[in-house]
Coordinates of C-alpha atoms in Angstrom, one line a residue:
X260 CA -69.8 -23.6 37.2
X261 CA -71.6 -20.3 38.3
X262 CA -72.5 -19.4 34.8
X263 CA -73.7 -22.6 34.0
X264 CA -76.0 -22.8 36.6
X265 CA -76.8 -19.3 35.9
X266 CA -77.8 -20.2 32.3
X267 CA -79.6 -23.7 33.1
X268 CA -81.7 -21.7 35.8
X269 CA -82.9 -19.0 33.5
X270 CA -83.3 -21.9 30.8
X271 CA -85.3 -23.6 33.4
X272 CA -87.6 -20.4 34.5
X273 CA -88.1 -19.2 31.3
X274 CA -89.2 -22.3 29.1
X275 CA -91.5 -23.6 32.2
X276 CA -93.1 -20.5 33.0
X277 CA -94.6 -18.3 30.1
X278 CA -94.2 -14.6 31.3
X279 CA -91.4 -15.2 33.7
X280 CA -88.8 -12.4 34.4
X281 CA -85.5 -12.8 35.5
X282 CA -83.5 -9.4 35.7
X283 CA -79.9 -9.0 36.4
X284 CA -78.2 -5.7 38.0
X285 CA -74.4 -6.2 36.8
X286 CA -72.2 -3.7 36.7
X287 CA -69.5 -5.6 34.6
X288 CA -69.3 -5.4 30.6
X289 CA -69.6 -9.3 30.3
X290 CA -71.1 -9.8 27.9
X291 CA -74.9 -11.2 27.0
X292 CA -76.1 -11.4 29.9
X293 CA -79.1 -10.9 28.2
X294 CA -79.7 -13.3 25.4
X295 CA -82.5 -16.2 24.3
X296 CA -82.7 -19.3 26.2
X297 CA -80.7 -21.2 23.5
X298 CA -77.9 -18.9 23.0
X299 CA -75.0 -20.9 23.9
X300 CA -72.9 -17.9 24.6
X301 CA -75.6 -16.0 26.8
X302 CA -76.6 -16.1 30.1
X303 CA -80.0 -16.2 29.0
X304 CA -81.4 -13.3 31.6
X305 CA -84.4 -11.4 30.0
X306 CA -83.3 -7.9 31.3
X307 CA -80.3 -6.0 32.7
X308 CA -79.9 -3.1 34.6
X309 CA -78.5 -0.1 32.8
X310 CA -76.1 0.9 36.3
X311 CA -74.0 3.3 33.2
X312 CA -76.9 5.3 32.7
X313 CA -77.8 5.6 36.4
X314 CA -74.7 6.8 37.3
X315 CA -73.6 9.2 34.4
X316 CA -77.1 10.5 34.4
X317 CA -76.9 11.4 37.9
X318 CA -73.8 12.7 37.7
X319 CA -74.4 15.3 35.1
X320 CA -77.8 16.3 37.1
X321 CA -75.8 16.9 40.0
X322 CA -73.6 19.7 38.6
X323 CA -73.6 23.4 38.0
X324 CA -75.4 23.8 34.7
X325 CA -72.1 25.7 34.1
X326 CA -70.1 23.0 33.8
X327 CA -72.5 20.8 32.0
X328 CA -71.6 22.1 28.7
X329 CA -68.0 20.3 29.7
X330 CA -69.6 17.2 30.6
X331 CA -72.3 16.6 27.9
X332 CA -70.9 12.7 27.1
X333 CA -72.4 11.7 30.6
X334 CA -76.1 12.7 29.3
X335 CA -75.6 11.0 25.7
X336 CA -73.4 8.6 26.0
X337 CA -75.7 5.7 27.0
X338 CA -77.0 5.7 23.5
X339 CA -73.5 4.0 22.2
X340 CA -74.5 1.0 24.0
X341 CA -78.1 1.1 24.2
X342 CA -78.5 -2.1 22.2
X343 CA -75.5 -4.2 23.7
X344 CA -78.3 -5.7 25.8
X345 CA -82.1 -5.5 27.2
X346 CA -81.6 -2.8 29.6
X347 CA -84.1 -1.6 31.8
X348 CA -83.2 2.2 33.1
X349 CA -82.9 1.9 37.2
X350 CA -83.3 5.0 39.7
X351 CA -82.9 2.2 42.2
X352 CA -83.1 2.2 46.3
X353 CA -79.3 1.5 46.0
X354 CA -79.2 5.7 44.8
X355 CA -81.4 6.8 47.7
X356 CA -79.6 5.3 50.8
X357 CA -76.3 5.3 52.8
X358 CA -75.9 9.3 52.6
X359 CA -76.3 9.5 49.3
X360 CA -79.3 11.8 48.7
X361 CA -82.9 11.5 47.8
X362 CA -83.0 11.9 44.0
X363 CA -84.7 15.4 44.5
X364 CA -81.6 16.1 46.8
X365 CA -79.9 14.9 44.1
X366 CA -80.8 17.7 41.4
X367 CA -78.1 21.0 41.6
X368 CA -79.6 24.1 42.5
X369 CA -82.2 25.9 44.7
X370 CA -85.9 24.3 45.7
X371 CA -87.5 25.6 42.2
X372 CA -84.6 24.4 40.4
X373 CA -84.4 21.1 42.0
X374 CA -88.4 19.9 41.3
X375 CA -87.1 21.1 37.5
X376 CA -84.4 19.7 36.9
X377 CA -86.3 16.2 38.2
X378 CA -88.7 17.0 36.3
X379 CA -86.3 17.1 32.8
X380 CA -84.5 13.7 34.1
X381 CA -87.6 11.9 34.3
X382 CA -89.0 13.3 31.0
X383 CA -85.4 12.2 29.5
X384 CA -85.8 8.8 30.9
X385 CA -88.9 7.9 30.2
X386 CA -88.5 8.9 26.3
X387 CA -85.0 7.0 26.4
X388 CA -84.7 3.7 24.8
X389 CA -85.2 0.8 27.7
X390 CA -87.7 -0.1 30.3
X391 CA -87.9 1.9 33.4
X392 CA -87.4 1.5 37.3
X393 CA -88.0 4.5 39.5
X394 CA -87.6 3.3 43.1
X395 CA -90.7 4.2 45.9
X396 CA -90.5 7.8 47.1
X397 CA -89.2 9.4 44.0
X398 CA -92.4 9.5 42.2
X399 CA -93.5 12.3 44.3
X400 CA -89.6 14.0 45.3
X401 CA -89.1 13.0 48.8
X402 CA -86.5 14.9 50.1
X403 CA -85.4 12.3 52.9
X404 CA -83.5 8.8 52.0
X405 CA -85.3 5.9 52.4
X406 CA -86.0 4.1 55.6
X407 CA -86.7 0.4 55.7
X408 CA -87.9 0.9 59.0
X409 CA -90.3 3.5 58.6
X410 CA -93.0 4.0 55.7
X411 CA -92.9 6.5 53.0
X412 CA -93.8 10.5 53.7
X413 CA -97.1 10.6 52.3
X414 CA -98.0 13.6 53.6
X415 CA -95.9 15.7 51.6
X416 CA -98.4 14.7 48.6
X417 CA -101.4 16.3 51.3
X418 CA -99.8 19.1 53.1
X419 CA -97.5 21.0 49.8
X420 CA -98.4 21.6 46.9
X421 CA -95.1 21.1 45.0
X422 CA -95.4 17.5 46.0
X423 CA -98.7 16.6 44.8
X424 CA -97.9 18.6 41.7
X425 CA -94.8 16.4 40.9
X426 CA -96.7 13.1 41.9
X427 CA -99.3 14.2 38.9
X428 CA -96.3 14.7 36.5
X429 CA -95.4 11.2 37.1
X430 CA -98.7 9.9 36.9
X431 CA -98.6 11.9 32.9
X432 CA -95.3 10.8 32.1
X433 CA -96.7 7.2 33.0
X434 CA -99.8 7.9 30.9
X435 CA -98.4 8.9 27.6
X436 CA -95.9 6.2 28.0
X437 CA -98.7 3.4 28.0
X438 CA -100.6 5.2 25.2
X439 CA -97.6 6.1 22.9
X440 CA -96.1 2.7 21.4
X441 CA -92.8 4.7 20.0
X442 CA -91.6 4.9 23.3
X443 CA -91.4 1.2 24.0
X444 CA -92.0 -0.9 21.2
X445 CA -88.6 -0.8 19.4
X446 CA -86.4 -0.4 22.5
X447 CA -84.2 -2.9 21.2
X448 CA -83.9 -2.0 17.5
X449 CA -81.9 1.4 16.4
X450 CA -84.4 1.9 13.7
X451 CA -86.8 3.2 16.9
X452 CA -84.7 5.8 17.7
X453 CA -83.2 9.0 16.2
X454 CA -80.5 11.8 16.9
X455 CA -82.0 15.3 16.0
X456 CA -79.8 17.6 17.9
X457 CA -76.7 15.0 19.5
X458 CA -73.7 17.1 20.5
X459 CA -75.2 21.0 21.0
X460 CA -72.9 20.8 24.5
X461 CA -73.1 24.8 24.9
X462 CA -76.9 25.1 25.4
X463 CA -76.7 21.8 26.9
X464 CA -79.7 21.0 24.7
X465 CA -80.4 17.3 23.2
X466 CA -83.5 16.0 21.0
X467 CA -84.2 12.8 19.6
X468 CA -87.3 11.1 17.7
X469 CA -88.8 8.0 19.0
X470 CA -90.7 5.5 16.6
X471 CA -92.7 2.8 17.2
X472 CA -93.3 -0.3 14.4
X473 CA -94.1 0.0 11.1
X474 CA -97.6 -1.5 10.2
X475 CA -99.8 -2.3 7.1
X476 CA -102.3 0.1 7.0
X477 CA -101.3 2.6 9.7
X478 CA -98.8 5.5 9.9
X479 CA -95.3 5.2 11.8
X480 CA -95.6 6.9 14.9
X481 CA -92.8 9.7 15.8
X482 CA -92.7 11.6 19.1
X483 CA -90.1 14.2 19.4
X484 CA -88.2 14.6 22.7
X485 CA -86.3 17.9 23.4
X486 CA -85.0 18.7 27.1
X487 CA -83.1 21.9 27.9
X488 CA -80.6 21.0 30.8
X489 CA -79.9 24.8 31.9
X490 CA -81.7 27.2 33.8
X491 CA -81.8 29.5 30.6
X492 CA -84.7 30.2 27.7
X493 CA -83.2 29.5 24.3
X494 CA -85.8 31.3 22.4
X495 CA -86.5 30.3 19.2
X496 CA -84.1 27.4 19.5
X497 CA -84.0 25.4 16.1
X498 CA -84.4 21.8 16.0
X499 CA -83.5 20.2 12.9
X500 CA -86.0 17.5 11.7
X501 CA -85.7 15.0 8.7
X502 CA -88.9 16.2 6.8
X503 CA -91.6 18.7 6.5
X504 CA -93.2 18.2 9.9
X505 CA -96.4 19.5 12.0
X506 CA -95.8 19.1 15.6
X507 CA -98.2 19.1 18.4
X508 CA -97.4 19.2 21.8
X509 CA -98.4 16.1 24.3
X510 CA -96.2 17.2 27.4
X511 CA -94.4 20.3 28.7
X512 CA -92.8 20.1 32.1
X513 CA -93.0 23.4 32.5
X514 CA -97.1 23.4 33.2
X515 CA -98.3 25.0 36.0
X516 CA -100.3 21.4 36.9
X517 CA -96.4 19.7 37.1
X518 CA -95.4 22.7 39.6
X519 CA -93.5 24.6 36.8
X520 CA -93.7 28.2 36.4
X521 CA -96.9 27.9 33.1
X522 CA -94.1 29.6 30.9
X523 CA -94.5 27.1 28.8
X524 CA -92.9 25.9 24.6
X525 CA -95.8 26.7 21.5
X526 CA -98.5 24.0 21.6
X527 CA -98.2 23.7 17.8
X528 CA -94.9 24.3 15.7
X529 CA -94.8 23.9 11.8
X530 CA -91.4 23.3 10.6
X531 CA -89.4 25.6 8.1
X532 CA -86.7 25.4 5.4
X533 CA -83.9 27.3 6.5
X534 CA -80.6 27.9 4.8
X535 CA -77.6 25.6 6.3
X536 CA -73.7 26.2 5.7
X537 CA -72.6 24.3 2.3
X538 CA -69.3 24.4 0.5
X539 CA -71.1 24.1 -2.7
X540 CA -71.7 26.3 -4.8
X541 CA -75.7 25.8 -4.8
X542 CA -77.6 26.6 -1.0
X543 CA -78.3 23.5 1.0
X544 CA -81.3 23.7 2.8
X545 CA -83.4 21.3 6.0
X546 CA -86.2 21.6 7.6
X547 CA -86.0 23.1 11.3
X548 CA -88.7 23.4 13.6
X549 CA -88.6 27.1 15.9
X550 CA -88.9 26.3 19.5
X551 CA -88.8 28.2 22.7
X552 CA -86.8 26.1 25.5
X553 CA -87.5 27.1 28.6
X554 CA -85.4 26.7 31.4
X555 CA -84.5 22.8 33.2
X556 CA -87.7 21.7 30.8
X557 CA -88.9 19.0 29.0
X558 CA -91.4 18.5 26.0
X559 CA -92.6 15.8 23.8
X560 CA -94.2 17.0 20.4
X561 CA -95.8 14.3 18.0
X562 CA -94.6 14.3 14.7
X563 CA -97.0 14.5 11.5
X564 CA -94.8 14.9 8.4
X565 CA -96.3 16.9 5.8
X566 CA -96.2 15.9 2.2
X567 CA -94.0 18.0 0.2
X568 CA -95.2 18.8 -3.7
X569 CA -92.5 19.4 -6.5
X570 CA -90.9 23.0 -6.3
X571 CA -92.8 25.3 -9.2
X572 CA -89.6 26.3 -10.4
X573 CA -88.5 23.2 -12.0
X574 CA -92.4 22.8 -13.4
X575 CA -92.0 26.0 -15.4
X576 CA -88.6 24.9 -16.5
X577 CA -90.2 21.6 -17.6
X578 CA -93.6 23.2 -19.9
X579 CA -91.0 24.9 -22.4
X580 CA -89.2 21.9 -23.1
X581 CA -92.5 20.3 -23.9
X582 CA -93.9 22.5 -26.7
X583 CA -90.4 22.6 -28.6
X584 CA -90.3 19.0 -29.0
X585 CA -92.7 19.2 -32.1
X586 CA -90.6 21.5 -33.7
X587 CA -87.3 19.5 -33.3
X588 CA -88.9 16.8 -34.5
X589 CA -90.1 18.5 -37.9
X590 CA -87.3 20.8 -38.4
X591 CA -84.4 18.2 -37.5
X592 CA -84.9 14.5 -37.5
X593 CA -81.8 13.7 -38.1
X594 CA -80.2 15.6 -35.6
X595 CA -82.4 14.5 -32.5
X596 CA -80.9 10.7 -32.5
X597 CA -77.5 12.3 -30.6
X598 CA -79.6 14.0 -27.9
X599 CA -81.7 10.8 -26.9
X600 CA -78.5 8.7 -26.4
X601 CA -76.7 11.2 -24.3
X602 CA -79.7 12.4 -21.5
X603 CA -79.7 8.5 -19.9
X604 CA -75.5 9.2 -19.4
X605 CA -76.3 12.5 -17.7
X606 CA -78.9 11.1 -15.3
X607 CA -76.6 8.3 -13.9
X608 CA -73.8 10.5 -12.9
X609 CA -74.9 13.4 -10.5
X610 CA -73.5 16.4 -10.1
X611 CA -71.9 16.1 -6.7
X612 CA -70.0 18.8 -4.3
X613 CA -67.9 16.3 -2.7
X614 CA -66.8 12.5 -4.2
X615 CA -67.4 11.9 -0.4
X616 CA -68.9 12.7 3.3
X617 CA -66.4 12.4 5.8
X618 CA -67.9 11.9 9.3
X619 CA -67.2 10.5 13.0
X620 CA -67.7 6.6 11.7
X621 CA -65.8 6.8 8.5
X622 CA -67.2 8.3 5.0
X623 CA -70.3 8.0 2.7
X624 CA -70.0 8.2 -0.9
X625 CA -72.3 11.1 -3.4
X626 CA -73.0 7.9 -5.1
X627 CA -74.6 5.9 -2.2
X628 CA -76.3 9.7 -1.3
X629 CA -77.6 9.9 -4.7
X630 CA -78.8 5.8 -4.5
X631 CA -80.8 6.5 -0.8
X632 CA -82.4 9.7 -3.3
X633 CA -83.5 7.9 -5.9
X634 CA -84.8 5.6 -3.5
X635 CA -86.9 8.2 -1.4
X636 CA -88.1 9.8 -4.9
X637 CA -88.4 6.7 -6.8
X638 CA -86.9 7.9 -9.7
X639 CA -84.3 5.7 -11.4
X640 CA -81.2 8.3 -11.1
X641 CA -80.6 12.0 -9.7
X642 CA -79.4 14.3 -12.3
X643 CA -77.9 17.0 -9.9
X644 CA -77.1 16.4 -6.4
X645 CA -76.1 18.9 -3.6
X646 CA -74.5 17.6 0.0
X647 CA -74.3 19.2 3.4
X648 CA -72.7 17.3 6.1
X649 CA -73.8 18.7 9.8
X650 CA -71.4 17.0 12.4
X651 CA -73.6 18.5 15.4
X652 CA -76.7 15.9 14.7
X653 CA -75.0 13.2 12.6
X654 CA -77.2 13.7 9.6
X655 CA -77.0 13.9 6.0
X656 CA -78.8 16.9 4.0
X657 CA -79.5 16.3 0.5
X658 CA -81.3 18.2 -2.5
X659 CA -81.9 16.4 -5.2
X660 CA -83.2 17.5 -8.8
X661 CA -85.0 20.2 -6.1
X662 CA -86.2 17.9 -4.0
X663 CA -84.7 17.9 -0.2
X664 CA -84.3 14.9 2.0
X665 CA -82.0 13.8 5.1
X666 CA -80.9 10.5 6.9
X667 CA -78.7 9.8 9.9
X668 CA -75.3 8.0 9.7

């Protein structure tokens, strides 16, 4: 009876009112709690509250940055359920009462290293897939619980300056959010979202790609997220990325404006083909963009792929072949019926290091690699295909007849 009225009210708030928001916070895994109005099997609530992601994010900010490298799954694994439902990500008043902490109490580590590490959560959050819920106080890092009794400290955002600096970080993550349709517009479909660096657990470093609809007539968008969870620089730090890339920074946490130290990541980062691990024979190579992470930080890049032109080499190799062909032809006819009817057998069967990709979810085959390359290229078959598997970001590295490309699993 209590899930029938549940569904026949949000059938009834929803279908009467246009614009009308009901939002559950259930902790349970029952399932659709978020669904359409007619799902039989739903419960027909238009969001849910993400309490996994509260909770394991919390967690993992609250320890020793030593021992975050053991406990990496709390920051990542959210993104095995992300689409299970329409979350919305809460830092709710339910965190910031009852002894619990403020969530700048929260964050491990002395007063620099607690306004940081919020900082990098927030910048995390905001970039993660789902809507967001920050509860009244943290948007400027009180450092008391809340009161019900008693308003909020606004004077902290007057009298210190670490306060008013944090409370303008907010209002910027806020800003780029409205402006940047990647970060919200496919928050329920996978194809918004992208693993560049996944399980790097011993610089407890993660980056992802957000990405917002494709249109007619305009370019995908793609903003990169990378956040450096320890109070160490990785300098230099590469970050693998799909394709040839330009990045331009929109946001570093690590500004002086946001109450960071202005040691700050490049402004602009061109990406670079660097030599992977293979066990082929022939070098495997991605593109990888070279950033300095500073410590507890957080910065968004926007993506601009860069058109890459055939490799000279194989045009050199090509211009030969074209002036013998006259020659064949008059010297040996006869002979030149053979060689036409065996190139189209060499072109459908790639030259392959492995007959398969073994990975987390199961295994790819050369032959689906070499399909998704044609594909990309839009040539009919690959002649000669060379495979690298990296387990750390989940992603496929192909070259192809010379030409490189990538795609997640």
């Amino acid at each position: 009876e209590a899930v029938d009225f549940l569904r026949n009210l949000n059938e009834a708030l929803r279908t009467t009112h246009e614009g009308f928001l009901t939002i559950a916070e259930e902790s349970t895994a029952y399932p659709k709690v978020t669904s359409d109005v007619d799902d039989p099997e739903g419960l027909g609530f238009v969001y849910k509250w993400n309490m996994g992601y509260m909770h394991d994010t919390l967690y993992y900010m609250e320890l020793d940055p030593l021992y975050r490298k053991d406990n990496h799954g709390a920051i990542i694994f959210s993104m095995d359920y992300a689409y299970s439902e329409n979350y919305i990500l809460p830092y709710s008043h339910d965190e910031v009462v009852h002894g619990k902490g403020s969530m700048i109490n929260k964050m491990y580590g002395a007063y620099d290293e607690k306004f940081a590490s919020l900082r990098t959560l927030y910048g995390f959050t905001m970039a993660h897939p789902g809507k967001k819920l920050l509860f009244m106080g943290g948007e400027f890092a009180q450092f008391v619980e809340w009161r019900d009794k008693e308003q909020l400290d606004w004077f902290l955002i007057d009298q210190y300056e670490m306060h008013d600096s944090f409370h303008k970080y907010v209002a910027k993550l806020n800003e780029i959010y409205k402006s940047e349709p990647a970060l919200y517009e496919l928050d329920q479909d996978p194809a918004g979202f992208e693993w560049c660096l996944q399980r790097d657990a011993d610089h407890s470093v993660v980056a992802f790609i957000r990405k917002n609809k494709k249109g007619r007539g305009r370019k995908q968008q793609q903003i990169l997220c990378v956040c450096n969870f320890t109070p160490m620089e990785w300098d230099k730090y590469k970050v693998p990325l799909p394709k040839k890339s330009k990045l331009t920074k929109i946001l570093d946490s690590s500004e002086l404006d946001f109450g960071g130290d202005g040691d700050v990541s490049e402004s602009k980062v061109s990406t670079k083909r660097v030599k992977v691990p293979s066990e082929g024979k022939k070098a495997v190579y991605q593109q990888a963009a070279e950033i300095s992470l500073k410590p507890l930080s957080v910065v968004y890049y926007k993506i601009e792929e860069v058109e890459t032109k055939p490799r000279k080499s194989v045009a050199k190799k090509a211009e030969p072949a074209k002036k013998a062909e006259p020659a064949k032809k008059a010297a040996a006819p006869a002979k030149k019926a053979p060689a036409k009817k065996a190139t189209p057998a060499k072109a459908t069967a790639p030259k392959a290091v492995k007959l398969f990709v073994e990975y987390q979810g199961g295994q790819v085959s050369t032959q689906d690699i070499a399909a998704k390359a044609a594909e990309a290229s839009g040539k009919k078959a690959i002649k000669e295909l060379n495979v690298y598997y990296q387990p750390e970001t989940n992603m496929v590295y192909y070259t192809a007849d010379g030409t490189e490309g990538s795609f997640s699993l």
